[in-house]
Amino acid sequence: MDTVDLKTTAQSLVARGKGILAADESTPTIKKRFDSIQVASTDASRQAYRELLFTAPGVEAFISGVILFDETLRQTAANGTPFPQLLADRGIIPGIKVDRGAKSMAGFPGEKITEGLDGLRERLDEYRQLGARFAKWRAVITIAHALPTNANIQANAHALARYAALCQEAGLVPIVEPEVLMDGDHDIDRCEAATARALQAVFDALFHQRIDLEGILLKPNMVISGLDCPEQADVETVAARTVHLFREVGPAAVPGIVFLSGGQSSRAATAHLNAMNALGPQPWELSFSYGRALQEDTLKTWHGDPARIAEAQKVFHQRAKCNGAARYGEYSTAMEDMAA
Ligand code: 13P
């Protein structure tokens, strides 16, 4: 393993003005997204949609890397270029989702543990050969009555750290993603408490598994009200509390914190990131690794219609540009109305 490479890749992924596109929806998840626009999920429709995203003109100014699903890493563009190479040729770093999904945790009703460690070393070697330079593993933490439990937090943290060690051995930057879900009517205080517990456990486990923190990226949720909470914290509160928590628990050696959108609207996700960056310099880059918040409008515009690809690409460019501006704290809602 070349630790210099890992650091360089991690830093490139959080280059100023840029962030990551999470386009690694598993086959069941992309089906859900396609169902929402009444498009059948087939090999061909998934390929066409991903090609739309990856060839969108100009997005390399705002997109540093793309997380792919196994199927997509092996697919090619219509002209025969493998997707990882197409991205790399544009200066966009290809990444790969390597976990095998969050499954019910035995003995802990309502909680999930992420699987995928068995055989991971061999899979990582193959992914690197196919062009991936970073990886993602998502752990899911649920807030509910008496949840999350410590056992669930510890089990997920341990798996994340084992995954991170295997990635660094293979020369891939691990994106470490402990996601405290927004689902529920909990308030922002409970989100903050659960997020703090999860992050403390994760960094403890990373330390024990001898992870080089300069060669990882952290992909957390923001400190935010539950989706069904009657009192929603405003943008400034979310930004201030999120940054405060990360200053408490996020080691300065980590090059970047790349937030997930987790069910926030596209505009809310951009506004939150913007408000955080407007608070001034922090020990780490504060960036995005959005799935839904980057793709929602694009998906709706496309609607499975080849005639709308160019229009959908403009919408994607516009969304990426807004998030690029949010990296500097320079986004304003007026940008939403400007032509791409
Ligand atoms: P969302 O931004 O839609 O939460 O997706 C990010 C992601 O990669 C979740 O693992």
GROMACS .gro file of C-alpha atoms and ligand atoms in nm:
model
  350
    1MET     CA    1   0.000   0.000   0.000
    2ASP     CA    2   0.122   0.346  -0.086
    3THR     CA    3  -0.003   0.581   0.186
    4VAL     CA    4   0.095   0.885  -0.024
    5ASP     CA    5  -0.150   0.769  -0.293
    6LEU     CA    6  -0.428   0.728  -0.039
    7LYS     CA    7  -0.379   1.078   0.095
    8THR     CA    8  -0.360   1.228  -0.253
    9THR     CA    9  -0.679   1.053  -0.359
   10ALA     CA   10  -0.861   1.155  -0.041
   11GLN     CA   11  -0.751   1.517  -0.086
   12SER     CA   12  -0.849   1.517  -0.455
   13LEU     CA   13  -1.196   1.396  -0.363
   14VAL     CA   14  -1.244   1.701  -0.143
   15ALA     CA   15  -1.072   1.951  -0.376
   16ARG     CA   16  -1.204   2.306  -0.334
   17GLY     CA   17  -1.538   2.364  -0.503
   18LYS     CA   18  -1.599   1.996  -0.566
   19GLY     CA   19  -1.775   1.698  -0.412
   20ILE     CA   20  -1.884   1.343  -0.478
   21LEU     CA   21  -2.182   1.208  -0.671
   22ALA     CA   22  -2.322   0.896  -0.503
   23ALA     CA   23  -2.462   0.697  -0.797
   24ASP     CA   24  -2.415   0.360  -0.629
   25GLU     CA   25  -2.780   0.267  -0.582
   26SER     CA   26  -2.807  -0.110  -0.559
   27THR     CA   27  -3.040  -0.284  -0.806
   28PRO     CA   28  -3.339  -0.279  -0.564
   29THR     CA   29  -3.275   0.088  -0.474
   30ILE     CA   30  -3.245   0.215  -0.832
   31LYS     CA   31  -3.567   0.026  -0.908
   32LYS     CA   32  -3.738   0.235  -0.639
   33ARG     CA   33  -3.600   0.554  -0.795
   34PHE     CA   34  -3.711   0.445  -1.144
   35ASP     CA   35  -4.054   0.341  -1.011
   36SER     CA   36  -4.100   0.702  -0.899
   37ILE     CA   37  -4.074   0.816  -1.264
   38GLN     CA   38  -4.254   0.510  -1.407
   39VAL     CA   39  -3.944   0.378  -1.584
   40ALA     CA   40  -3.870   0.005  -1.590
   41SER     CA   41  -3.538  -0.084  -1.427
   42THR     CA   42  -3.343  -0.296  -1.677
   43ASP     CA   43  -2.971  -0.333  -1.753
   44ALA     CA   44  -3.024  -0.100  -2.047
   45SER     CA   45  -3.222   0.170  -1.863
   46ARG     CA   46  -2.974   0.172  -1.575
   47GLN     CA   47  -2.685   0.200  -1.821
   48ALA     CA   48  -2.857   0.483  -2.011
   49TYR     CA   49  -2.929   0.678  -1.693
   50ARG     CA   50  -2.578   0.640  -1.556
   51GLU     CA   51  -2.431   0.741  -1.894
   52LEU     CA   52  -2.645   1.054  -1.882
   53LEU     CA   53  -2.492   1.145  -1.545
   54PHE     CA   54  -2.133   1.056  -1.631
   55THR     CA   55  -2.125   1.240  -1.964
   56ALA     CA   56  -2.303   1.557  -1.849
   57PRO     CA   57  -2.100   1.844  -1.999
   58GLY     CA   58  -1.903   2.057  -1.755
   59VAL     CA   59  -1.979   1.871  -1.432
   60GLU     CA   60  -1.613   1.784  -1.377
   61ALA     CA   61  -1.581   2.142  -1.244
   62PHE     CA   62  -1.794   2.043  -0.943
   63ILE     CA   63  -1.776   1.663  -0.922
   64SER     CA   64  -1.449   1.512  -0.797
   65GLY     CA   65  -1.559   1.149  -0.781
   66VAL     CA   66  -1.850   0.916  -0.842
   67ILE     CA   67  -1.947   0.614  -0.632
   68LEU     CA   68  -2.059   0.326  -0.853
   69PHE     CA   69  -2.245   0.002  -0.791
   70ASP     CA   70  -2.078  -0.325  -0.894
   71GLU     CA   71  -2.289  -0.356  -1.209
   72THR     CA   72  -2.206  -0.001  -1.322
   73LEU     CA   73  -1.831  -0.040  -1.265
   74ARG     CA   74  -1.844  -0.319  -1.525
   75GLN     CA   75  -2.064  -0.136  -1.776
   76THR     CA   76  -1.952   0.070  -2.073
   77ALA     CA   77  -2.079   0.386  -2.239
   78ALA     CA   78  -2.260   0.348  -2.573
   79ASN     CA   79  -1.927   0.409  -2.749
   80GLY     CA   80  -1.770   0.113  -2.569
   81THR     CA   81  -1.561   0.306  -2.313
   82PRO     CA   82  -1.578   0.141  -1.969
   83PHE     CA   83  -1.749   0.377  -1.724
   84PRO     CA   84  -1.450   0.393  -1.484
   85GLN     CA   85  -1.224   0.498  -1.772
   86LEU     CA   86  -1.476   0.748  -1.906
   87LEU     CA   87  -1.485   0.914  -1.563
   88ALA     CA   88  -1.108   0.903  -1.513
   89ASP     CA   89  -1.056   1.061  -1.858
   90ARG     CA   90  -1.266   1.355  -1.736
   91GLY     CA   91  -1.063   1.388  -1.416
   92ILE     CA   92  -1.340   1.232  -1.207
   93ILE     CA   93  -1.227   0.958  -0.968
   94PRO     CA   94  -1.426   0.631  -0.984
   95GLY     CA   95  -1.532   0.472  -0.655
   96ILE     CA   96  -1.726   0.160  -0.560
   97LYS     CA   97  -1.986   0.064  -0.301
   98VAL     CA   98  -1.854  -0.252  -0.140
   99ASP     CA   99  -2.091  -0.329   0.145
  100ARG     CA  100  -2.359  -0.589   0.089
  101GLY     CA  101  -2.639  -0.399   0.253
  102ALA     CA  102  -2.780  -0.338   0.601
  103LYS     CA  103  -2.958  -0.646   0.738
  104SER     CA  104  -3.167  -0.698   1.052
  105MET     CA  105  -2.935  -0.746   1.351
  106ALA     CA  106  -3.011  -1.069   1.535
  107GLY     CA  107  -3.136  -1.004   1.887
  108PHE     CA  108  -3.186  -0.631   1.826
  109PRO     CA  109  -3.532  -0.569   1.682
  110GLY     CA  110  -3.550  -0.254   1.470
  111GLU     CA  111  -3.173  -0.227   1.423
  112LYS     CA  112  -2.948  -0.309   1.130
  113ILE     CA  113  -2.596  -0.434   1.081
  114THR     CA  114  -2.413  -0.398   0.752
  115GLU     CA  115  -2.276  -0.714   0.591
  116GLY     CA  116  -2.001  -0.772   0.337
  117LEU     CA  117  -1.668  -0.840   0.512
  118ASP     CA  118  -1.633  -1.202   0.398
  119GLY     CA  119  -1.430  -1.217   0.078
  120LEU     CA  120  -1.387  -0.839   0.078
  121ARG     CA  121  -1.008  -0.849   0.031
  122GLU     CA  122  -1.047  -1.034  -0.300
  123ARG     CA  123  -1.330  -0.809  -0.417
  124LEU     CA  124  -1.126  -0.497  -0.340
  125ASP     CA  125  -0.834  -0.625  -0.548
  126GLU     CA  126  -1.064  -0.679  -0.842
  127TYR     CA  127  -1.231  -0.339  -0.801
  128ARG     CA  128  -0.893  -0.169  -0.801
  129GLN     CA  129  -0.800  -0.347  -1.122
  130LEU     CA  130  -1.128  -0.230  -1.273
  131GLY     CA  131  -1.028   0.129  -1.196
  132ALA     CA  132  -1.182   0.210  -0.857
  133ARG     CA  133  -0.968   0.433  -0.636
  134PHE     CA  134  -1.201   0.465  -0.337
  135ALA     CA  135  -1.478   0.266  -0.172
  136LYS     CA  136  -1.789   0.315   0.037
  137TRP     CA  137  -1.945   0.117   0.321
  138ARG     CA  138  -2.269   0.240   0.476
  139ALA     CA  139  -2.374   0.158   0.830
  140VAL     CA  140  -2.727   0.248   0.935
  141ILE     CA  141  -2.819   0.365   1.284
  142THR     CA  142  -3.186   0.399   1.375
  143ILE     CA  143  -3.334   0.641   1.626
  144ALA     CA  144  -3.648   0.512   1.798
  145HIS     CA  145  -3.768   0.440   2.150
  146ALA     CA  146  -3.459   0.311   2.339
  147LEU     CA  147  -3.264   0.300   2.012
  148PRO     CA  148  -2.989   0.305   1.906
  149THR     CA  149  -2.841   0.045   2.140
  150ASN     CA  150  -2.473   0.043   2.225
  151ALA     CA  151  -2.444  -0.308   2.086
  152ASN     CA  152  -2.566  -0.192   1.746
  153ILE     CA  153  -2.339   0.111   1.743
  154GLN     CA  154  -2.037  -0.101   1.840
  155ALA     CA  155  -2.107  -0.377   1.587
  156ASN     CA  156  -2.143  -0.128   1.302
  157ALA     CA  157  -1.834   0.068   1.407
  158HIS     CA  158  -1.629  -0.251   1.420
  159ALA     CA  159  -1.740  -0.355   1.070
  160LEU     CA  160  -1.663  -0.007   0.933
  161ALA     CA  161  -1.313  -0.021   1.079
  162ARG     CA  162  -1.245  -0.372   0.945
  163TYR     CA  163  -1.363  -0.257   0.602
  164ALA     CA  164  -1.144   0.055   0.622
  165ALA     CA  165  -0.835  -0.153   0.705
  166LEU     CA  166  -0.893  -0.382   0.406
  167CYS     CA  167  -0.942  -0.081   0.178
  168GLN     CA  168  -0.620   0.085   0.287
  169GLU     CA  169  -0.435  -0.245   0.242
  170ALA     CA  170  -0.573  -0.263  -0.114
  171GLY     CA  171  -0.485   0.099  -0.194
  172LEU     CA  172  -0.843   0.227  -0.194
  173VAL     CA  173  -0.956   0.526   0.013
  174PRO     CA  174  -1.236   0.409   0.241
  175ILE     CA  175  -1.536   0.635   0.276
  176VAL     CA  176  -1.656   0.556   0.626
  177GLU     CA  177  -2.031   0.612   0.642
  178PRO     CA  178  -2.215   0.581   0.971
  179GLU     CA  179  -2.561   0.714   0.883
  180VAL     CA  180  -2.797   0.806   1.165
  181LEU     CA  181  -3.128   0.795   0.982
  182MET     CA  182  -3.359   1.096   0.962
  183ASP     CA  183  -3.666   0.869   0.979
  184GLY     CA  184  -3.883   0.941   1.280
  185ASP     CA  185  -4.027   1.231   1.478
  186HIS     CA  186  -3.720   1.278   1.700
  187ASP     CA  187  -3.585   1.626   1.752
  188ILE     CA  188  -3.240   1.760   1.668
  189ASP     CA  189  -3.113   1.694   2.023
  190ARG     CA  190  -3.170   1.322   1.985
  191CYS     CA  191  -3.004   1.327   1.644
  192GLU     CA  192  -2.703   1.501   1.794
  193ALA     CA  193  -2.677   1.253   2.084
  194ALA     CA  194  -2.704   0.948   1.857
  195THR     CA  195  -2.460   1.094   1.604
  196ALA     CA  196  -2.208   1.172   1.877
  197ARG     CA  197  -2.228   0.816   2.013
  198ALA     CA  198  -2.193   0.666   1.667
  199LEU     CA  199  -1.895   0.884   1.571
  200GLN     CA  200  -1.711   0.827   1.897
  201ALA     CA  201  -1.747   0.451   1.849
  202VAL     CA  202  -1.636   0.475   1.486
  203PHE     CA  203  -1.319   0.673   1.560
  204ASP     CA  204  -1.240   0.444   1.853
  205ALA     CA  205  -1.270   0.141   1.622
  206LEU     CA  206  -1.067   0.309   1.346
  207PHE     CA  207  -0.790   0.377   1.598
  208HIS     CA  208  -0.791   0.015   1.718
  209GLN     CA  209  -0.780  -0.119   1.362
  210ARG     CA  210  -0.475   0.104   1.288
  211ILE     CA  211  -0.641   0.314   1.022
  212ASP     CA  212  -0.445   0.602   0.874
  213LEU     CA  213  -0.697   0.882   0.921
  214GLU     CA  214  -0.527   1.096   0.657
  215GLY     CA  215  -0.630   0.835   0.401
  216ILE     CA  216  -1.003   0.815   0.472
  217LEU     CA  217  -1.309   1.033   0.422
  218LEU     CA  218  -1.596   1.044   0.669
  219LYS     CA  219  -1.948   1.040   0.529
  220PRO     CA  220  -2.191   1.124   0.807
  221ASN     CA  221  -2.542   1.261   0.844
  222MET     CA  222  -2.588   1.620   0.949
  223VAL     CA  223  -2.720   1.705   1.295
  224ILE     CA  224  -3.079   1.766   1.191
  225SER     CA  225  -3.442   1.721   1.301
  226GLY     CA  226  -3.618   1.390   1.224
  227LEU     CA  227  -3.829   1.399   0.908
  228ASP     CA  228  -4.155   1.386   1.107
  229CYS     CA  229  -4.045   1.614   1.391
  230PRO     CA  230  -4.308   1.888   1.429
  231GLU     CA  231  -4.041   2.148   1.508
  232GLN     CA  232  -3.783   2.156   1.232
  233ALA     CA  233  -3.451   2.322   1.319
  234ASP     CA  234  -3.363   2.599   1.074
  235VAL     CA  235  -3.068   2.606   0.836
  236GLU     CA  236  -2.838   2.807   1.064
  237THR     CA  237  -2.908   2.580   1.360
  238VAL     CA  238  -2.838   2.264   1.160
  239ALA     CA  239  -2.512   2.415   1.031
  240ALA     CA  240  -2.393   2.542   1.369
  241ARG     CA  241  -2.476   2.223   1.558
  242THR     CA  242  -2.328   1.998   1.293
  243VAL     CA  243  -2.000   2.187   1.279
  244HIS     CA  244  -1.987   2.206   1.657
  245LEU     CA  245  -2.028   1.831   1.693
  246PHE     CA  246  -1.764   1.752   1.435
  247ARG     CA  247  -1.521   1.988   1.602
  248GLU     CA  248  -1.576   1.786   1.920
  249VAL     CA  249  -1.545   1.436   1.773
  250GLY     CA  250  -1.382   1.462   1.427
  251PRO     CA  251  -1.002   1.433   1.428
  252ALA     CA  252  -0.821   1.704   1.229
  253ALA     CA  253  -0.621   1.435   1.046
  254VAL     CA  254  -0.930   1.340   0.843
  255PRO     CA  255  -0.902   1.536   0.515
  256GLY     CA  256  -1.271   1.572   0.455
  257ILE     CA  257  -1.622   1.526   0.582
  258VAL     CA  258  -1.854   1.450   0.290
  259PHE     CA  259  -2.215   1.461   0.399
  260LEU     CA  260  -2.492   1.234   0.276
  261SER     CA  261  -2.828   1.395   0.200
  262GLY     CA  262  -3.032   1.121   0.367
  263GLY     CA  263  -3.379   1.233   0.256
  264GLN     CA  264  -3.331   1.611   0.267
  265SER     CA  265  -3.464   1.800  -0.034
  266SER     CA  266  -3.204   1.900  -0.291
  267ARG     CA  267  -3.224   2.264  -0.191
  268ALA     CA  268  -3.210   2.196   0.183
  269ALA     CA  269  -2.900   1.978   0.141
  270THR     CA  270  -2.728   2.254  -0.055
  271ALA     CA  271  -2.837   2.527   0.187
  272HIS     CA  272  -2.709   2.330   0.488
  273LEU     CA  273  -2.370   2.265   0.332
  274ASN     CA  274  -2.347   2.629   0.231
  275ALA     CA  275  -2.428   2.753   0.582
  276MET     CA  276  -2.161   2.525   0.730
  277ASN     CA  277  -1.894   2.651   0.494
  278ALA     CA  278  -2.002   3.009   0.559
  279LEU     CA  279  -1.900   2.959   0.923
  280GLY     CA  280  -1.537   2.982   0.815
  281PRO     CA  281  -1.239   2.748   0.783
  282GLN     CA  282  -1.245   2.419   0.973
  283PRO     CA  283  -0.979   2.152   1.028
  284TRP     CA  284  -1.129   1.942   0.745
  285GLU     CA  285  -1.297   2.019   0.413
  286LEU     CA  286  -1.676   2.015   0.443
  287SER     CA  287  -1.819   1.870   0.126
  288PHE     CA  288  -2.096   1.658  -0.021
  289SER     CA  289  -2.142   1.299  -0.128
  290TYR     CA  290  -2.507   1.327  -0.222
  291GLY     CA  291  -2.721   1.067  -0.393
  292ARG     CA  292  -3.083   1.176  -0.395
  293ALA     CA  293  -3.010   1.548  -0.345
  294LEU     CA  294  -2.795   1.554  -0.660
  295GLN     CA  295  -3.012   1.331  -0.874
  296GLU     CA  296  -3.377   1.394  -0.789
  297ASP     CA  297  -3.442   1.678  -1.036
  298THR     CA  298  -3.231   1.512  -1.306
  299LEU     CA  299  -3.425   1.188  -1.276
  300LYS     CA  300  -3.759   1.369  -1.306
  301THR     CA  301  -3.644   1.569  -1.607
  302TRP     CA  302  -3.508   1.263  -1.785
  303HIS     CA  303  -3.814   1.045  -1.726
  304GLY     CA  304  -3.661   0.766  -1.931
  305ASP     CA  305  -3.693   0.971  -2.252
  306PRO     CA  306  -3.382   0.976  -2.476
  307ALA     CA  307  -3.501   1.309  -2.618
  308ARG     CA  308  -3.467   1.467  -2.273
  309ILE     CA  309  -3.111   1.362  -2.197
  310ALA     CA  310  -2.956   1.698  -2.281
  311GLU     CA  311  -3.213   1.884  -2.069
  312ALA     CA  312  -3.161   1.643  -1.778
  313GLN     CA  313  -2.785   1.692  -1.803
  314LYS     CA  314  -2.833   2.068  -1.774
  315VAL     CA  315  -3.041   2.015  -1.461
  316PHE     CA  316  -2.768   1.793  -1.316
  317HIS     CA  317  -2.503   2.052  -1.402
  318GLN     CA  318  -2.707   2.322  -1.230
  319ARG     CA  319  -2.746   2.112  -0.913
  320ALA     CA  320  -2.375   2.026  -0.908
  321LYS     CA  321  -2.290   2.393  -0.961
  322CYS     CA  322  -2.506   2.502  -0.667
  323ASN     CA  323  -2.334   2.247  -0.444
  324GLY     CA  324  -1.996   2.358  -0.577
  325ALA     CA  325  -2.082   2.711  -0.467
  326ALA     CA  326  -2.192   2.577  -0.128
  327ARG     CA  327  -1.838   2.444  -0.083
  328TYR     CA  328  -1.730   2.809  -0.057
  329GLY     CA  329  -2.035   2.934   0.135
  330GLU     CA  330  -2.127   3.126  -0.181
  331TYR     CA  331  -2.459   2.962  -0.271
  332SER     CA  332  -2.776   3.167  -0.272
  333THR     CA  333  -3.129   3.065  -0.371
  334ALA     CA  334  -3.100   3.318  -0.656
  335MET     CA  335  -2.860   3.070  -0.818
  336GLU     CA  336  -3.149   2.826  -0.852
  337ASP     CA  337  -3.319   3.049  -1.106
  338MET     CA  338  -3.013   3.114  -1.316
  339ALA     CA  339  -2.963   2.923  -1.640
  340ALA     CA  340  -2.713   2.642  -1.602
  34113P     P1  341  -2.821   1.013  -0.011
  34113P     O1  342  -2.750   1.144  -0.034
  34113P     O2  343  -2.940   0.994  -0.102
  34113P     O3  344  -2.850   0.989   0.133
  34113P     O4  345  -2.723   0.900  -0.059
  34113P     C1  346  -2.593   0.906  -0.020
  34113P     C2  347  -2.540   0.768  -0.005
  34113P     O5  348  -2.448   0.730  -0.071
  34113P     C3  349  -2.602   0.681   0.096
  34113P     O6  350  -2.521   0.571   0.120
   0.00000   0.00000   0.00000
